[in-house]
C-alpha cells in the first residue's frame, strides 16, 4: 500500500530563493503547456497528450535557458500535472458535472514540485535535492518501504515541507471481533453504536473571531503594498493553525478506533451535496467528515481491519428495534418510535442502524456465489 511521510524543511535564504525560482519556472512551463493545448484545439481541433509535450521540453530549454536550472524529471512532472488536469476536465464533462476548465496559474499560485524517481537523496540527516542543494530537515521518523516520489511544497505562510510517497507492506494488528457503528454529526462529532460520543471540537468556530480580526485589517490595507502582504500572511497563519489542529484531531481519533475495533461501519456521505445548505455549510466544513473517513479508511486497510461504508439514507428515520420509518426534522434530537414506543438519542439510533447495515454487507461479501455446474 501507499504511505506518505511529511517532514519540515529548514531552508536558508539562498535555498529559499532557489526554491522560489524553481517554482516560478515550473509555473511558466505549466502555463505554456496549457496555452499549447488551448491553441491547438482552437486552431486545428487537435488534442495534445503528455508525450508530445514532455518531448518538447528539450527544445524549450534552448529557447528559455533558465529551465536548465530545474531537474529534468521535475519539468516532466509539470507535463504530467497538466495532462491529469485535462483528463479530470474531460471526465467531468462526460459525467455531466460542473466542468471547470484548467486555469492559468498566477504568481504565487504554483506551490510544489515533485521528483518522481530520482534527483533526491537522504544522507547524514539532510535532504539532497538535484539543482537545489542539501537542505536540513526534521527527520523525526524513518522512511519505510520503497520511496517512489519526493514532493517539496511551500505553505501559504512560507514554510517548506518535504513529502515522500512510499510503497510499504501492511502491518496487521492483532485480530479483534469487536464491531462498531459510527454516525458523524454536528452536535457530536461521532456517536458510536455503544452509546458513547466524541464531542465536536469546532476548531474554526473557536478561532473565528481571531480570523475576522485579521481579515478586517487585511481589507483596510492598500493593494500591492508590503503592509497588505504582511497582513495576508497573518490571515494564512490563522487558517494554518485551524487546519493543523483539525488534522491532528482526526488522525488521533481515527487511530483510536482502528486500534480498538475489528469491524468498523460508517456512513458513505457525499459532503459536496450537503454543503449547498447555506445554514450548515460552514459547520460541515469545520467538522471535516470526509477527512476523517479518509484517514479511517487507510489506517484500517494498513491494520487489516474491515471497514464497511453504508448508504446513509434513512438511517436516522428508521427505528433500529422494529424497522418502522418516520420523517424527522433536524431539530428532533430524540428518536421516539410511534410503532413500538422505543426511545433513544437520534444519533445513537442512527449508529445502531449503520452497524446493522455494515455487518450485513460484510457477511454478504463473505458468502461465495453458489455453483450451478
CSV table of N, CA and C in Angstrom, one decimal, residues 3-93:
chain,number,residue,atom,x,y,z
A,3,UNK,N,2.0,4.9,1.4
A,3,UNK,CA,2.1,5.6,2.6
A,3,UNK,C,2.9,6.9,2.4
A,4,UNK,N,2.4,8.0,3.1
A,4,UNK,CA,3.1,9.3,2.9
A,4,UNK,C,3.8,9.7,4.2
A,5,UNK,N,4.9,10.3,4.1
A,5,UNK,CA,5.7,10.8,5.2
A,5,UNK,C,6.0,12.3,4.9
A,6,UNK,N,5.7,13.1,5.9
A,6,UNK,CA,5.9,14.5,5.8
A,6,UNK,C,6.9,15.1,6.8
A,7,UNK,N,7.8,15.9,6.3
A,7,UNK,CA,8.9,16.5,7.1
A,7,UNK,C,9.0,18.0,6.9
A,8,UNK,N,9.3,18.7,7.9
A,8,UNK,CA,9.5,20.1,7.8
A,8,UNK,C,11.0,20.4,7.4
A,9,UNK,N,11.1,21.4,6.5
A,9,UNK,CA,12.5,21.7,6.0
A,9,UNK,C,12.9,23.0,6.6
A,10,UNK,N,14.2,23.1,6.9
A,10,UNK,CA,14.8,24.4,7.4
A,10,UNK,C,15.7,24.9,6.3
A,11,UNK,N,15.1,25.8,5.5
A,11,UNK,CA,15.9,26.3,4.3
A,11,UNK,C,16.6,27.6,4.7
A,12,UNK,N,17.7,27.9,4.1
A,12,UNK,CA,18.4,29.1,4.2
A,12,UNK,C,17.8,30.1,3.2
A,13,UNK,N,18.2,31.4,3.3
A,13,UNK,CA,17.7,32.4,2.4
A,13,UNK,C,18.1,32.1,1.0
A,14,UNK,N,19.3,31.6,0.8
A,14,UNK,CA,19.8,31.3,-0.6
A,14,UNK,C,19.0,30.1,-1.1
A,15,UNK,N,18.7,29.1,-0.3
A,15,UNK,CA,17.9,28.0,-0.8
A,15,UNK,C,16.5,28.3,-1.0
A,16,UNK,N,16.0,29.3,-0.2
A,16,UNK,CA,14.6,29.7,-0.4
A,16,UNK,C,14.5,30.4,-1.8
A,17,UNK,N,15.5,31.2,-2.1
A,17,UNK,CA,15.5,31.9,-3.4
A,17,UNK,C,15.5,31.0,-4.5
A,18,UNK,N,16.3,29.9,-4.4
A,18,UNK,CA,16.4,28.9,-5.5
A,18,UNK,C,15.1,28.1,-5.6
A,19,UNK,N,14.5,27.8,-4.5
A,19,UNK,CA,13.2,27.1,-4.5
A,19,UNK,C,12.1,27.9,-5.1
A,20,UNK,N,12.1,29.2,-4.7
A,20,UNK,CA,11.0,30.1,-5.3
A,20,UNK,C,11.3,30.2,-6.8
A,21,UNK,N,12.5,30.3,-7.2
A,21,UNK,CA,12.8,30.5,-8.7
A,21,UNK,C,12.4,29.2,-9.4
A,22,UNK,N,12.6,28.0,-8.8
A,22,UNK,CA,12.2,26.8,-9.4
A,22,UNK,C,10.7,26.7,-9.6
A,23,UNK,N,10.0,27.1,-8.6
A,23,UNK,CA,8.5,27.1,-8.6
A,23,UNK,C,8.1,28.0,-9.7
A,24,UNK,N,8.7,29.2,-9.9
A,24,UNK,CA,8.3,30.1,-11.0
A,24,UNK,C,8.6,29.5,-12.3
A,25,UNK,N,9.7,28.8,-12.5
A,25,UNK,CA,10.0,28.2,-13.8
A,25,UNK,C,8.9,27.1,-14.1
A,26,UNK,N,8.6,26.4,-13.1
A,26,UNK,CA,7.5,25.3,-13.3
A,26,UNK,C,6.2,25.9,-13.6
A,27,UNK,N,5.9,27.1,-12.9
A,27,UNK,CA,4.6,27.8,-13.2
A,27,UNK,C,4.6,28.3,-14.6
A,28,UNK,N,5.7,28.8,-15.1
A,28,UNK,CA,5.8,29.3,-16.5
A,28,UNK,C,5.6,28.1,-17.5
A,29,UNK,N,6.2,27.0,-17.2
A,29,UNK,CA,6.0,25.8,-18.0
A,29,UNK,C,4.6,25.3,-18.0
A,30,UNK,N,4.0,25.3,-16.9
A,30,UNK,CA,2.6,24.8,-16.7
A,30,UNK,C,1.7,25.7,-17.6
A,31,UNK,N,1.8,27.0,-17.5
A,31,UNK,CA,1.0,27.9,-18.3
A,31,UNK,C,1.3,27.8,-19.8
A,32,UNK,N,2.6,27.5,-20.1
A,32,UNK,CA,3.0,27.3,-21.5
A,32,UNK,C,2.3,26.1,-22.1
A,33,UNK,N,2.3,25.0,-21.4
A,33,UNK,CA,1.6,23.7,-21.8
A,33,UNK,C,0.1,23.9,-21.9
A,34,UNK,N,-0.5,24.7,-21.0
A,34,UNK,CA,-1.9,24.9,-21.0
A,34,UNK,C,-2.2,25.8,-22.3
A,35,UNK,N,-1.4,26.8,-22.6
A,35,UNK,CA,-1.6,27.6,-23.8
A,35,UNK,C,-1.5,26.8,-25.0
A,36,UNK,N,-0.5,25.9,-25.1
A,36,UNK,CA,-0.3,25.0,-26.2
A,36,UNK,C,-1.6,24.2,-26.5
A,37,UNK,N,-2.1,23.6,-25.5
A,37,UNK,CA,-3.3,22.7,-25.6
A,37,UNK,C,-4.5,23.5,-26.1
A,38,UNK,N,-4.7,24.7,-25.4
A,38,UNK,CA,-5.8,25.6,-25.8
A,38,UNK,C,-5.7,26.0,-27.2
A,39,UNK,N,-4.6,26.5,-27.7
A,39,UNK,CA,-4.4,27.0,-29.0
A,39,UNK,C,-4.5,25.9,-30.0
A,40,UNK,N,-4.0,24.7,-29.7
A,40,UNK,CA,-4.1,23.5,-30.6
A,40,UNK,C,-5.5,23.2,-30.9
A,41,UNK,N,-6.3,23.2,-29.9
A,41,UNK,CA,-7.7,22.8,-30.1
A,41,UNK,C,-8.5,23.9,-30.8
A,42,UNK,N,-8.2,25.1,-30.5
A,42,UNK,CA,-9.0,26.2,-31.1
A,42,UNK,C,-8.7,26.4,-32.6
A,43,UNK,N,-7.4,26.1,-33.0
A,43,UNK,CA,-7.0,26.3,-34.3
A,43,UNK,C,-7.1,25.1,-35.2
A,44,UNK,N,-6.9,23.9,-34.7
A,44,UNK,CA,-6.9,22.7,-35.5
A,44,UNK,C,-7.7,21.6,-35.0
A,45,UNK,N,-8.4,21.8,-33.9
A,45,UNK,CA,-9.3,20.8,-33.2
A,45,UNK,C,-8.5,19.5,-32.9
A,46,UNK,N,-7.2,19.7,-32.5
A,46,UNK,CA,-6.4,18.5,-32.1
A,46,UNK,C,-6.0,18.7,-30.6
A,47,UNK,N,-6.1,17.5,-29.9
A,47,UNK,CA,-5.8,17.5,-28.5
A,47,UNK,C,-4.3,17.0,-28.3
A,48,UNK,N,-3.5,17.7,-27.6
A,48,UNK,CA,-2.2,17.3,-27.3
A,48,UNK,C,-2.2,16.3,-26.1
A,49,UNK,N,-1.2,15.4,-26.1
A,49,UNK,CA,-1.1,14.5,-25.0
A,49,UNK,C,0.2,14.7,-24.2
A,50,UNK,N,0.4,13.9,-23.2
A,50,UNK,CA,1.5,14.1,-22.3
A,50,UNK,C,2.8,13.9,-23.1
A,51,UNK,N,2.9,12.8,-23.9
A,51,UNK,CA,4.2,12.5,-24.6
A,51,UNK,C,4.6,13.7,-25.5
A,52,UNK,N,3.7,14.2,-26.3
A,52,UNK,CA,4.1,15.3,-27.2
A,52,UNK,C,4.6,16.5,-26.5
A,53,UNK,N,4.1,16.8,-25.3
A,53,UNK,CA,4.6,18.0,-24.6
A,53,UNK,C,5.8,17.7,-23.8
A,54,UNK,N,6.0,16.4,-23.3
A,54,UNK,CA,7.2,16.1,-22.5
A,54,UNK,C,8.4,16.1,-23.4
A,55,UNK,N,8.3,15.6,-24.6
A,55,UNK,CA,9.5,15.6,-25.5
A,55,UNK,C,9.9,17.0,-26.0
A,56,UNK,N,8.9,18.0,-25.9
A,56,UNK,CA,9.2,19.3,-26.3
A,56,UNK,C,10.1,20.1,-25.3
A,57,UNK,N,10.3,19.5,-24.1
A,57,UNK,CA,11.0,20.3,-23.0
A,57,UNK,C,12.4,20.5,-23.4
A,58,UNK,N,13.1,19.5,-24.1
A,58,UNK,CA,14.4,19.7,-24.5
A,58,UNK,C,14.6,20.9,-25.4
A,59,UNK,N,13.7,21.1,-26.4
A,59,UNK,CA,13.7,22.3,-27.3
A,59,UNK,C,13.4,23.6,-26.5
A,60,UNK,N,12.5,23.5,-25.5
A,60,UNK,CA,12.2,24.7,-24.7
A,60,UNK,C,13.4,25.2,-23.9
A,61,UNK,N,14.3,24.2,-23.5
A,61,UNK,CA,15.5,24.6,-22.7
A,61,UNK,C,16.4,25.4,-23.6
A,62,UNK,N,16.4,25.2,-24.9
A,62,UNK,CA,17.3,26.0,-25.7
A,62,UNK,C,16.8,27.4,-25.9
A,63,UNK,N,15.4,27.6,-25.9
A,63,UNK,CA,14.8,28.9,-26.0
A,63,UNK,C,14.8,29.7,-24.7
A,64,UNK,N,14.6,28.9,-23.6
A,64,UNK,CA,14.5,29.5,-22.3
A,64,UNK,C,15.6,28.9,-21.4
A,65,UNK,N,16.7,29.5,-21.3
A,65,UNK,CA,17.9,29.0,-20.7
A,65,UNK,C,17.7,28.7,-19.2
A,66,UNK,N,16.8,29.4,-18.5
A,66,UNK,CA,16.6,29.3,-17.1
A,66,UNK,C,16.0,27.9,-16.7
A,67,UNK,N,15.3,27.2,-17.7
A,67,UNK,CA,14.8,25.9,-17.5
A,67,UNK,C,15.8,24.9,-17.2
A,68,UNK,N,17.1,25.1,-17.6
A,68,UNK,CA,18.2,24.2,-17.4
A,68,UNK,C,18.5,24.1,-15.9
A,69,UNK,N,18.1,25.1,-15.1
A,69,UNK,CA,18.4,25.1,-13.7
A,69,UNK,C,17.4,24.3,-12.9
A,70,UNK,N,16.5,23.6,-13.6
A,70,UNK,CA,15.5,22.8,-12.9
A,70,UNK,C,15.7,21.3,-13.4
A,71,UNK,N,15.6,20.4,-12.4
A,71,UNK,CA,15.8,19.0,-12.7
A,71,UNK,C,14.9,18.5,-13.8
A,72,UNK,N,15.4,17.7,-14.7
A,72,UNK,CA,14.6,17.3,-15.9
A,72,UNK,C,13.3,16.6,-15.5
A,73,UNK,N,13.3,15.7,-14.5
A,73,UNK,CA,12.1,15.0,-14.1
A,73,UNK,C,11.1,15.9,-13.4
A,74,UNK,N,11.6,16.9,-12.8
A,74,UNK,CA,10.6,17.9,-12.2
A,74,UNK,C,9.9,18.6,-13.3
A,75,UNK,N,10.5,18.9,-14.4
A,75,UNK,CA,9.9,19.5,-15.6
A,75,UNK,C,8.9,18.5,-16.2
A,76,UNK,N,9.3,17.3,-16.3
A,76,UNK,CA,8.4,16.3,-16.9
A,76,UNK,C,7.1,16.1,-16.0
A,77,UNK,N,7.3,16.3,-14.7
A,77,UNK,CA,6.1,16.2,-13.8
A,77,UNK,C,5.1,17.3,-14.1
A,78,UNK,N,5.6,18.4,-14.5
A,78,UNK,CA,4.7,19.5,-14.9
A,78,UNK,C,3.8,19.1,-16.0
A,79,UNK,N,4.4,18.4,-17.0
A,79,UNK,CA,3.6,17.9,-18.1
A,79,UNK,C,2.6,16.8,-17.6
A,80,UNK,N,2.9,16.0,-16.6
A,80,UNK,CA,2.0,15.1,-16.0
A,80,UNK,C,0.8,15.8,-15.4
A,81,UNK,N,1.1,16.9,-14.6
A,81,UNK,CA,0.1,17.6,-13.9
A,81,UNK,C,-0.9,18.2,-14.9
A,82,UNK,N,-0.4,18.8,-16.0
A,82,UNK,CA,-1.4,19.4,-16.9
A,82,UNK,C,-2.2,18.3,-17.7
A,83,UNK,N,-1.6,17.2,-17.9
A,83,UNK,CA,-2.3,16.0,-18.5
A,83,UNK,C,-3.4,15.5,-17.6
A,84,UNK,N,-3.1,15.4,-16.3
A,84,UNK,CA,-4.1,15.0,-15.3
A,84,UNK,C,-5.2,16.0,-15.2
A,85,UNK,N,-4.9,17.3,-15.3
A,85,UNK,CA,-5.9,18.3,-15.2
A,85,UNK,C,-6.9,18.2,-16.3
A,86,UNK,N,-6.4,17.9,-17.5
A,86,UNK,CA,-7.3,17.8,-18.7
A,86,UNK,C,-8.1,16.5,-18.6
A,87,UNK,N,-7.5,15.4,-18.2
A,87,UNK,CA,-8.2,14.2,-18.0
A,87,UNK,C,-9.4,14.3,-17.0
A,88,UNK,N,-9.1,15.0,-15.9
A,88,UNK,CA,-10.2,15.3,-15.0
A,88,UNK,C,-11.3,16.2,-15.6
A,89,UNK,N,-10.9,17.1,-16.4
A,89,UNK,CA,-11.8,18.0,-17.1
A,89,UNK,C,-12.8,17.2,-18.0
A,90,UNK,N,-12.2,16.3,-18.8
A,90,UNK,CA,-13.0,15.5,-19.7
A,90,UNK,C,-13.9,14.5,-19.0
A,91,UNK,N,-13.4,14.0,-17.9
A,91,UNK,CA,-14.2,13.1,-17.1
A,91,UNK,C,-15.4,13.8,-16.5
A,92,UNK,N,-15.2,15.1,-16.1
A,92,UNK,CA,-16.4,15.8,-15.6
A,92,UNK,C,-17.4,16.2,-16.7
A,93,UNK,N,-16.8,16.5,-17.9
A,93,UNK,CA,-17.7,16.8,-19.0
A,93,UNK,C,-18.6,15.5,-19.3
